[in-house]
Tab-separated table of C-alpha atoms and ligand atoms in Angstrom:
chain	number	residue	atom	x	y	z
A	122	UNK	CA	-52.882	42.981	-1.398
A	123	UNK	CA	-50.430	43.416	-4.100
A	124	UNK	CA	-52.663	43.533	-6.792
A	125	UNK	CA	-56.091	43.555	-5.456
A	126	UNK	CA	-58.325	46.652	-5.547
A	127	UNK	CA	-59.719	48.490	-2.693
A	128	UNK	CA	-63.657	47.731	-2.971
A	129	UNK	CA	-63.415	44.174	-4.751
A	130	UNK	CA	-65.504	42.333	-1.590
A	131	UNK	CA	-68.081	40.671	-3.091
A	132	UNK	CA	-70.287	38.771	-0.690
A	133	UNK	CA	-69.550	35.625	-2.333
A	134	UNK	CA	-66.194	34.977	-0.176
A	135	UNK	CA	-68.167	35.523	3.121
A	136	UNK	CA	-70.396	32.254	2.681
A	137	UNK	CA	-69.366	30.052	6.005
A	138	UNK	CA	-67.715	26.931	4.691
A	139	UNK	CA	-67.903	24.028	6.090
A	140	UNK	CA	-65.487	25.515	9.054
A	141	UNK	CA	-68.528	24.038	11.849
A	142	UNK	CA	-68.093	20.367	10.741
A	143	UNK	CA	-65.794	18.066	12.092
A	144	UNK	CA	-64.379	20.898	14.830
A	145	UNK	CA	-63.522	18.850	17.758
A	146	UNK	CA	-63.899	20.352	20.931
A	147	UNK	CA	-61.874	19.845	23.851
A	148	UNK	CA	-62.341	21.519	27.082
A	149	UNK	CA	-58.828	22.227	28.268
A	150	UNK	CA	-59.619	25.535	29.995
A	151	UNK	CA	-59.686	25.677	34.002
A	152	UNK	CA	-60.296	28.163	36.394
A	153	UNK	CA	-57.266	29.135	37.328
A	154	UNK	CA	-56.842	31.252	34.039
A	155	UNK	CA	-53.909	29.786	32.348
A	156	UNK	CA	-52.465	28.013	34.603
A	157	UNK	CA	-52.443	24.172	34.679
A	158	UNK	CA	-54.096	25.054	31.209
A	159	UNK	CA	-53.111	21.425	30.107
A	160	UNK	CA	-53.801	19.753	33.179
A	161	UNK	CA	-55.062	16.209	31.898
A	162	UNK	CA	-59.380	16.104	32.245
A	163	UNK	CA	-59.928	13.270	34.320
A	164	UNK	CA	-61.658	11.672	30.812
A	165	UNK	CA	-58.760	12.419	28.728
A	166	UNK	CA	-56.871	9.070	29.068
A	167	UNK	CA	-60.071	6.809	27.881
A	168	UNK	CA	-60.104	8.949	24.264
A	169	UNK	CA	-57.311	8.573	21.395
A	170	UNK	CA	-54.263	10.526	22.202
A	171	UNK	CA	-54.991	14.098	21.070
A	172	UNK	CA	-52.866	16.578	19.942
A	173	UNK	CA	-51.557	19.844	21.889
A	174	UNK	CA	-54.327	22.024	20.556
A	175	UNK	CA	-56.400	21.258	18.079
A	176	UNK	CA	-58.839	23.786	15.992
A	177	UNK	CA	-61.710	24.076	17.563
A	178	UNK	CA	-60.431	23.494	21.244
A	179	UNK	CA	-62.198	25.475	23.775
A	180	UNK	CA	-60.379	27.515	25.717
A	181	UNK	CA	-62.482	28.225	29.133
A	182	UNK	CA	-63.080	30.800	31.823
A	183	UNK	CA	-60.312	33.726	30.723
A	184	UNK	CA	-59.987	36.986	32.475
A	185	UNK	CA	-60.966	39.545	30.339
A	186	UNK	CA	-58.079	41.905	29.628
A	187	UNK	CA	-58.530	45.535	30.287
A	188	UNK	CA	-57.087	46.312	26.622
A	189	UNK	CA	-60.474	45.326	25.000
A	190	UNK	CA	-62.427	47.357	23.198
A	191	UNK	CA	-66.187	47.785	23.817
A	192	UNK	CA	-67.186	47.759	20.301
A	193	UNK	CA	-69.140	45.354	18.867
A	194	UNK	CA	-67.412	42.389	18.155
A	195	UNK	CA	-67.460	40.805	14.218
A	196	UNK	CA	-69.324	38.012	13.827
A	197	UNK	CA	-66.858	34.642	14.168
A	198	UNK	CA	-68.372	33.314	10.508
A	199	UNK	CA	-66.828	36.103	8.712
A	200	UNK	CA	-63.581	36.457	10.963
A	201	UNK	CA	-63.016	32.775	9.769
A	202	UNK	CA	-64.203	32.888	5.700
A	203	UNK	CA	-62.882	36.345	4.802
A	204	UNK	CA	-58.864	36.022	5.269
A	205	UNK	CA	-55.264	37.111	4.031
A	206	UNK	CA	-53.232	34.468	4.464
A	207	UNK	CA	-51.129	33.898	1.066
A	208	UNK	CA	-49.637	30.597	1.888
A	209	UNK	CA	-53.329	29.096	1.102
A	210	UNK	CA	-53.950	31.367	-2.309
A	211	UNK	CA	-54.791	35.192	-2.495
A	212	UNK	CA	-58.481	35.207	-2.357
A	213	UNK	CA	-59.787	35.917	0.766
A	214	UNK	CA	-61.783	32.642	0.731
A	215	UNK	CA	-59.156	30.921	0.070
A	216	UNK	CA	-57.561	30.411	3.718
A	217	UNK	CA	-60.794	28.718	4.814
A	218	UNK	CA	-61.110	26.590	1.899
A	219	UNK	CA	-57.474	25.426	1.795
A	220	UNK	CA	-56.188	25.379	5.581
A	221	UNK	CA	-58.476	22.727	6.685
A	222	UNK	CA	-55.807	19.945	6.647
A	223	UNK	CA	-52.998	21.684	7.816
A	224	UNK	CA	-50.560	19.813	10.041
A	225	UNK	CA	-50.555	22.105	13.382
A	226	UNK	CA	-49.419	19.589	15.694
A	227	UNK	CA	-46.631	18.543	16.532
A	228	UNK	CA	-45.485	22.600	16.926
A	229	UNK	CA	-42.697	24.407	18.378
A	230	UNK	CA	-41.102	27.800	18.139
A	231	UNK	CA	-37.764	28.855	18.291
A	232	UNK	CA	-36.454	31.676	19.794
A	233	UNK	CA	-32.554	32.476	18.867
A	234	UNK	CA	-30.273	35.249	17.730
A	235	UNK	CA	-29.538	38.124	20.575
A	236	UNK	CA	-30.628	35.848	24.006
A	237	UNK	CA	-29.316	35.239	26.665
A	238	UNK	CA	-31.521	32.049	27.021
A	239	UNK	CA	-32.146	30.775	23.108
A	240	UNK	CA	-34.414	27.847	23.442
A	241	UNK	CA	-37.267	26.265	21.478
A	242	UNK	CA	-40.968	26.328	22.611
A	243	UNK	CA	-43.485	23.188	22.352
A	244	UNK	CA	-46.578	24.465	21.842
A	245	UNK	CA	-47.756	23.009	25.500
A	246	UNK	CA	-45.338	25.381	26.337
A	247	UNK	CA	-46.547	28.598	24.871
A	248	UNK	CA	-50.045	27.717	26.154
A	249	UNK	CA	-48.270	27.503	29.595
A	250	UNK	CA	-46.131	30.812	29.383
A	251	UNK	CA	-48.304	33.195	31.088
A	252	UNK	CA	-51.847	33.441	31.936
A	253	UNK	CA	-54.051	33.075	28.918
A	254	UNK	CA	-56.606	36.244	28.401
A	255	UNK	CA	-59.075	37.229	26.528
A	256	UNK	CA	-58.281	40.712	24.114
A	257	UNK	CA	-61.574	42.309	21.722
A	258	UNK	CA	-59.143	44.130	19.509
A	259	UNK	CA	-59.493	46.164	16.630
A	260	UNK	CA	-57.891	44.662	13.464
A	261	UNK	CA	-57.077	47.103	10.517
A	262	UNK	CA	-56.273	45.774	6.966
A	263	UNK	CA	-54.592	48.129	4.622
A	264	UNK	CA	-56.901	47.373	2.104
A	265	UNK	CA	-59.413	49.199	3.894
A	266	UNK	CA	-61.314	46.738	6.235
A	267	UNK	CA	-61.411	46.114	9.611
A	268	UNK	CA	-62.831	44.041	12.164
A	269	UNK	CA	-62.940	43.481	15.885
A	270	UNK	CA	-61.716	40.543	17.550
A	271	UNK	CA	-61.670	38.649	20.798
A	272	UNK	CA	-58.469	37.225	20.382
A	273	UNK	CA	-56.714	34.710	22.889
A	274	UNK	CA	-53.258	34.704	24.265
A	275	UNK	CA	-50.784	37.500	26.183
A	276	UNK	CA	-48.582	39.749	26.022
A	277	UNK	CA	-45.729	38.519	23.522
A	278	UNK	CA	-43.010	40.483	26.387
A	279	UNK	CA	-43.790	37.750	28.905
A	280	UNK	CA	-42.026	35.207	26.213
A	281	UNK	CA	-39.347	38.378	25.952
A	282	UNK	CA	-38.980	38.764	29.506
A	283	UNK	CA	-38.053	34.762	29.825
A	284	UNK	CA	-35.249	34.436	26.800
A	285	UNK	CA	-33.696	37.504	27.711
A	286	UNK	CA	-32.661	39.474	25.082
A	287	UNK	CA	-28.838	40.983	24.867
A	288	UNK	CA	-27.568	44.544	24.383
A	289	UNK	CA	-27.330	43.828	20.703
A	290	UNK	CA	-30.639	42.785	20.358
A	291	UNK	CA	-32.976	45.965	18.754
A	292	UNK	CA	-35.530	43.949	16.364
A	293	UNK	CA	-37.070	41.422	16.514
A	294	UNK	CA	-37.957	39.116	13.525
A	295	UNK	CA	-41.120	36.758	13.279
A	296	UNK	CA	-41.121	34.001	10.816
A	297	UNK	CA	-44.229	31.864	9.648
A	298	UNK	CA	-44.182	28.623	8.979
A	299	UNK	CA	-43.649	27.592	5.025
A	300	UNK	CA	-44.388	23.819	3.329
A	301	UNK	CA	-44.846	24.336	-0.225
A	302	UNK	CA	-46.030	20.599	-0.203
A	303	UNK	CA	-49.191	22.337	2.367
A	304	UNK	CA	-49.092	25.097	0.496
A	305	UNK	CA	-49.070	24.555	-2.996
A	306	UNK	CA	-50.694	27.616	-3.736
A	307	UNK	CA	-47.961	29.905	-2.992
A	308	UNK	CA	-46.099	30.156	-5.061
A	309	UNK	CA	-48.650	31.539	-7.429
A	310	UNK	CA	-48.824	34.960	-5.520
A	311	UNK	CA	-45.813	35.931	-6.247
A	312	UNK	CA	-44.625	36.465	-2.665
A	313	UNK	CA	-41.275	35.133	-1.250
A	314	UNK	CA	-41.939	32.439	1.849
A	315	UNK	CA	-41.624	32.109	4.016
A	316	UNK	CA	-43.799	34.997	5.530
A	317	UNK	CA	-41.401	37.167	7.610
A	318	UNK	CA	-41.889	40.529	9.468
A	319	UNK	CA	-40.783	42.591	12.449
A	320	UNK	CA	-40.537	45.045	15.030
A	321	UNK	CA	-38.766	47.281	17.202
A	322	UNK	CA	-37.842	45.736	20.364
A	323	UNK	CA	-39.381	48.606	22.264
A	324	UNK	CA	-42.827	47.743	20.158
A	325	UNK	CA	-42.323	44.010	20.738
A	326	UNK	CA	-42.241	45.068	24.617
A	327	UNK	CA	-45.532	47.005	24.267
A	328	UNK	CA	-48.159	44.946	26.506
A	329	UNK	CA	-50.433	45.860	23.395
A	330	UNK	CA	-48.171	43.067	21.186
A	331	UNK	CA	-50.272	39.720	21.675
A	332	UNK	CA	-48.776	36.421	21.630
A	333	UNK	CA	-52.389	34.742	20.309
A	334	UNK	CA	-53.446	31.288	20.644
A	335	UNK	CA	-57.327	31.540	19.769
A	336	UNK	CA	-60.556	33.351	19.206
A	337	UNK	CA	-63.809	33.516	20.149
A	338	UNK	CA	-63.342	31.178	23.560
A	339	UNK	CA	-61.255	28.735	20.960
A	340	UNK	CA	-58.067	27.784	19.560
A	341	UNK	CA	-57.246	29.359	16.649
A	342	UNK	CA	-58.840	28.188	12.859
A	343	UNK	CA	-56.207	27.237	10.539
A	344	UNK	CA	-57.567	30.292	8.239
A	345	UNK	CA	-56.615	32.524	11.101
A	346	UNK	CA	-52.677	31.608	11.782
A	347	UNK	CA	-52.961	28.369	14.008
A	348	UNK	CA	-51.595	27.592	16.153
A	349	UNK	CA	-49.939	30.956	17.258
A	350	UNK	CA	-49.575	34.030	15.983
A	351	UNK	CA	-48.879	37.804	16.755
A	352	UNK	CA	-51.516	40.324	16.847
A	353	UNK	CA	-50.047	43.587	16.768
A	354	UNK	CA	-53.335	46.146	17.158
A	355	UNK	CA	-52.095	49.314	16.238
A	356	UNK	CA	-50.325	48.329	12.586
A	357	UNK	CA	-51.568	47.076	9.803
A	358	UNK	CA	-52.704	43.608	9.395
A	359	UNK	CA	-50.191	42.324	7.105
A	360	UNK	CA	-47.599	43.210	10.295
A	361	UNK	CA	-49.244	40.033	12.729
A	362	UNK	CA	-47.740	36.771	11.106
A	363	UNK	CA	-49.911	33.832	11.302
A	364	UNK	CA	-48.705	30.248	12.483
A	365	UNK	CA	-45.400	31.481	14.288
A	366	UNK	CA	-42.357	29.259	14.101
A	367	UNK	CA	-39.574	31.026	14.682
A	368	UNK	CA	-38.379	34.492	16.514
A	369	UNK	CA	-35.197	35.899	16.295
A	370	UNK	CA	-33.959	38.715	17.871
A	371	UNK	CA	-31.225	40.965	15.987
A	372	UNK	CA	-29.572	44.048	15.718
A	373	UNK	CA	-30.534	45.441	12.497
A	374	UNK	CA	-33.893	46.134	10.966
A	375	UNK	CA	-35.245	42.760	9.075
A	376	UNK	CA	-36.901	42.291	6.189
A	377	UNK	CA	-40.130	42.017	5.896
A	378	UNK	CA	-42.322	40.186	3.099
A	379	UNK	CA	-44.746	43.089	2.272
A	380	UNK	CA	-41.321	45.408	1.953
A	381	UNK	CA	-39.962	43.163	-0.308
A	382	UNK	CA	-42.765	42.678	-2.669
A	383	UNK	CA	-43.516	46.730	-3.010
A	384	UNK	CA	-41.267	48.764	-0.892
A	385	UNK	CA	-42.894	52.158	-1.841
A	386	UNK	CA	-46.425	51.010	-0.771
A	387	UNK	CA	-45.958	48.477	2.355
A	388	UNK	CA	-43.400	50.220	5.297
A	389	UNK	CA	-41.617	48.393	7.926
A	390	UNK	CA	-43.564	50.403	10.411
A	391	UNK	CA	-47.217	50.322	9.233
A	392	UNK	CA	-48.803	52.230	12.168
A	393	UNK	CA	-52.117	52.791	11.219
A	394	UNK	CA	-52.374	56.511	10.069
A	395	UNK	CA	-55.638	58.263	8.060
A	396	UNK	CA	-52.997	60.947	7.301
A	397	UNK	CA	-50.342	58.533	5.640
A	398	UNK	CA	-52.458	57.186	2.084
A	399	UNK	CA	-51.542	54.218	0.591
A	400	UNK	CA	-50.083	55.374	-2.535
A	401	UNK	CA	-53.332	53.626	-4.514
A	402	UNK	CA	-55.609	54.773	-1.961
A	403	UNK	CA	-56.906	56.718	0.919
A	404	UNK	CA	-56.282	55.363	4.340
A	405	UNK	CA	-58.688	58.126	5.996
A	406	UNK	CA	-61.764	56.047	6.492
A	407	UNK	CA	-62.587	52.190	6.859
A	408	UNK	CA	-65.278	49.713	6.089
A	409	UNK	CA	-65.897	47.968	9.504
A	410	UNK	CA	-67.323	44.564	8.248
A	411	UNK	CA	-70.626	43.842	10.122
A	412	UNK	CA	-72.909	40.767	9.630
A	413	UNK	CA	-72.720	41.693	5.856
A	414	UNK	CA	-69.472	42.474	3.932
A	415	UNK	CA	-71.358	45.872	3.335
A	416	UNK	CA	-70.904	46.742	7.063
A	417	UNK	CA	-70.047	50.683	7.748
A	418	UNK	CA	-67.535	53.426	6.995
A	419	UNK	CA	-65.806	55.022	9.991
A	420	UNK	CA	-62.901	57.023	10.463
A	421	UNK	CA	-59.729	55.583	10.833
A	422	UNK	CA	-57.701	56.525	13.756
A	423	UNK	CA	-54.217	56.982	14.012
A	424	UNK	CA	-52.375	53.446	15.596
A	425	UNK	CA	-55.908	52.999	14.856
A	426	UNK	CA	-57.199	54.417	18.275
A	427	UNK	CA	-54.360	52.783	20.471
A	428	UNK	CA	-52.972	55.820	21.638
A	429	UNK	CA	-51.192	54.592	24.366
A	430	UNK	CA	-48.551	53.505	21.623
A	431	UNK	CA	-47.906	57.131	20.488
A	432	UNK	CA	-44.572	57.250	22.613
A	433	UNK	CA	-43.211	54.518	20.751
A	434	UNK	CA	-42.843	57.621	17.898
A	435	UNK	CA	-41.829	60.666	19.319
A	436	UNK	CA	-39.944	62.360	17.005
A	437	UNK	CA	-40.473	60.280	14.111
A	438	UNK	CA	-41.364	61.594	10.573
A	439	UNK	CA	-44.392	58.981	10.287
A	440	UNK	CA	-44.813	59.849	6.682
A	441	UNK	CA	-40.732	59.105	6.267
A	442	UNK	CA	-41.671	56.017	8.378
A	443	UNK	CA	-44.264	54.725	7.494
B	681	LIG	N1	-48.076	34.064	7.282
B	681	LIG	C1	-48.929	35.038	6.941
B	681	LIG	N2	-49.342	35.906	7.883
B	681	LIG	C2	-50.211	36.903	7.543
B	681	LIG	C3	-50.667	37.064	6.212
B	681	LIG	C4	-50.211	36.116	5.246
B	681	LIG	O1	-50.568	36.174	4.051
B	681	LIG	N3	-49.356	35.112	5.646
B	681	LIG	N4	-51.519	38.101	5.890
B	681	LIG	C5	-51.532	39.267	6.805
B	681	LIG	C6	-52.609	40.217	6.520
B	681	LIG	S1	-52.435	41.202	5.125
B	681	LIG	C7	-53.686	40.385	7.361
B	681	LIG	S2	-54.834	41.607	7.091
B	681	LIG	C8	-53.874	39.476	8.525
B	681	LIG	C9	-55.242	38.831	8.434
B	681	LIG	O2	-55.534	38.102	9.599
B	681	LIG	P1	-56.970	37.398	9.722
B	681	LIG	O3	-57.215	36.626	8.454
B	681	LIG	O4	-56.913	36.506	10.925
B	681	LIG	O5	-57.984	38.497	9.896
B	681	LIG	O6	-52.891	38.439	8.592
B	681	LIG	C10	-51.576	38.843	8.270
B	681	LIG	N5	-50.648	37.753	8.534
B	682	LIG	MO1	-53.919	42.975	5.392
């Protein structure tokens, strides 16, 4: 993001690796969305131990939540080969060529600062939280792409709503995990990791903010921020950290990784907002990738179309804040 150009996709970095071989599937889902998600399958006991949720687990028979969008959704392939995530290098096919072997399992995520009930999640336990559903959201990158989704997981205030936050509490702070031994690559971006971002506690309420756990009917791809991560709809990408270990809850506004690196192009707020440019670029239109990287230009809409966010801003200067 730093350095790259709007308009360098070259068709190249959307060639499906070798992301369909050796993806183990698992049929944990039952009909009861969600709940007894883990229940043992009668089989499961005659296999080798497996772990809490490995890529390529299917996650069956969700209720589709009324959030989705009707739009087309992008095909998986190119959700899964065309990524940011910097811990794995700074191309986007990168993630999917260096992610494959990363150790998701055993996971857990703390939850600490201003709670009333700090405590520490297994993964089992996230999976357990709250009814698993299925969201088709749109995903906007600041560089200029976006992409529809049908992500996995719920609302991130169900995990709120259990830890309890205190009157101090008015951010919240996400932190992804960081191993430079997994992630030797890194360094090289010039980034500081670990990842962190954040929110306002009233938009970390918003039943928009997903807690995500897969896509496409599975657990998530390493590429795409396994084993959890947030998906926050109406920001830009770089807002939704990918593979979530810790969440702390604070009074004062925390710093974030894109902030860090270029303060005067990447906000703490990062609504999407075709008024508010990039200061390189125009953030008017967007290329919605299709079965090709060549896809289509739209308009971008402000909190890109999720304008049910809008009185999270009242009064706010979003070009002050953006
Ligand atoms: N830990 C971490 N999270 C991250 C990033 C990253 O580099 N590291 N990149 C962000 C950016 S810029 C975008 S656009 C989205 C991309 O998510 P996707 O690859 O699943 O589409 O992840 C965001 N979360
Ligand atoms: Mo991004």
């Amino acid at each position: 993001m730093l350095i790259k150009r709007r308009g360098d996709i070259r068709s190249s970095e959307i060639t499906p690796q070798s992301l369909y071989m050796n993806r183990r599937k698992f049929l944990i889902g039952t009909a009861a969305a969600g709940t007894a998600l883990l229940a043992a399958h009668p089989m499961a006991g005659w296999f080798e131990p497996r772990p809490a949720l490995a890529a390529g687990t299917q996650l069956g028979n969700l209720a589709k939540s009324a959030y989705s969008t009707s739009e087309a959704t992008t095909p998986r392939a190119l959700v899964t080969s065309y990524n940011n995530f910097y811990e794995f290098g700074s191309n986007k096919s990168d993630p999917s060529k260096n992610a494959g072997k990363f150790q998701t399992s055993p996971w857990s995520v703390s939850v600490e600062g201003g709670v009333t009930r700090p405590r520490t999640f297994t993964m089992d336990e996230i999976l357990k939280l709250a009814p698993l559903e299925e969201r088709v959201y749109r995903h906007r990158c600041v560089e200029g792409w976006s992409i529809v989704v049908p992500w996995i997981g719920y609302s991130f205030n169900a995990l709120v709503k259990l830890v309890q936050p205190t009157s101090k509490a008015r951010y919240v702070a996400f932190q992804s995990y960081y191993d430079p031994k997994q992630m030797p690559l890194a360094r090289s971006t010039g980034l500081d990791f670990p990842y962190v971002e954040g929110l306002r506690l009233d938009e970390a309420m918003h039943p928009l903010a997903l807690l995500c756990v897969g896509m496409y009917g599975e657990s998530l791809p390493n590429q795409d921020g396994a084993p959890v991560r947030m998906v926050i709809p109406w920001k830009y990408g770089f807002k939704s950290v990918k593979s979530l270990v810790r969440i702390r809850f604070v009074a004062d506004q925390p710093s974030t990784t894109w902030n860090v690196a270029n303060p005067g192009e990447y906000g703490f707020y990062a609504n999407v907002n075709p008024k508010v440019d990039d200061p390189r670029y125009s953030q008017a239109t967007e290329l919605r990738l299709g079965g090709s990287l060549l896809g289509k230009k739209i308009n971008t809409l402000i909190f890109n179309g999720y304008d049910q966010v809008a009185s999270l801003y009242t009064g706010m200067d979003l070009h002050k804040y953006f």
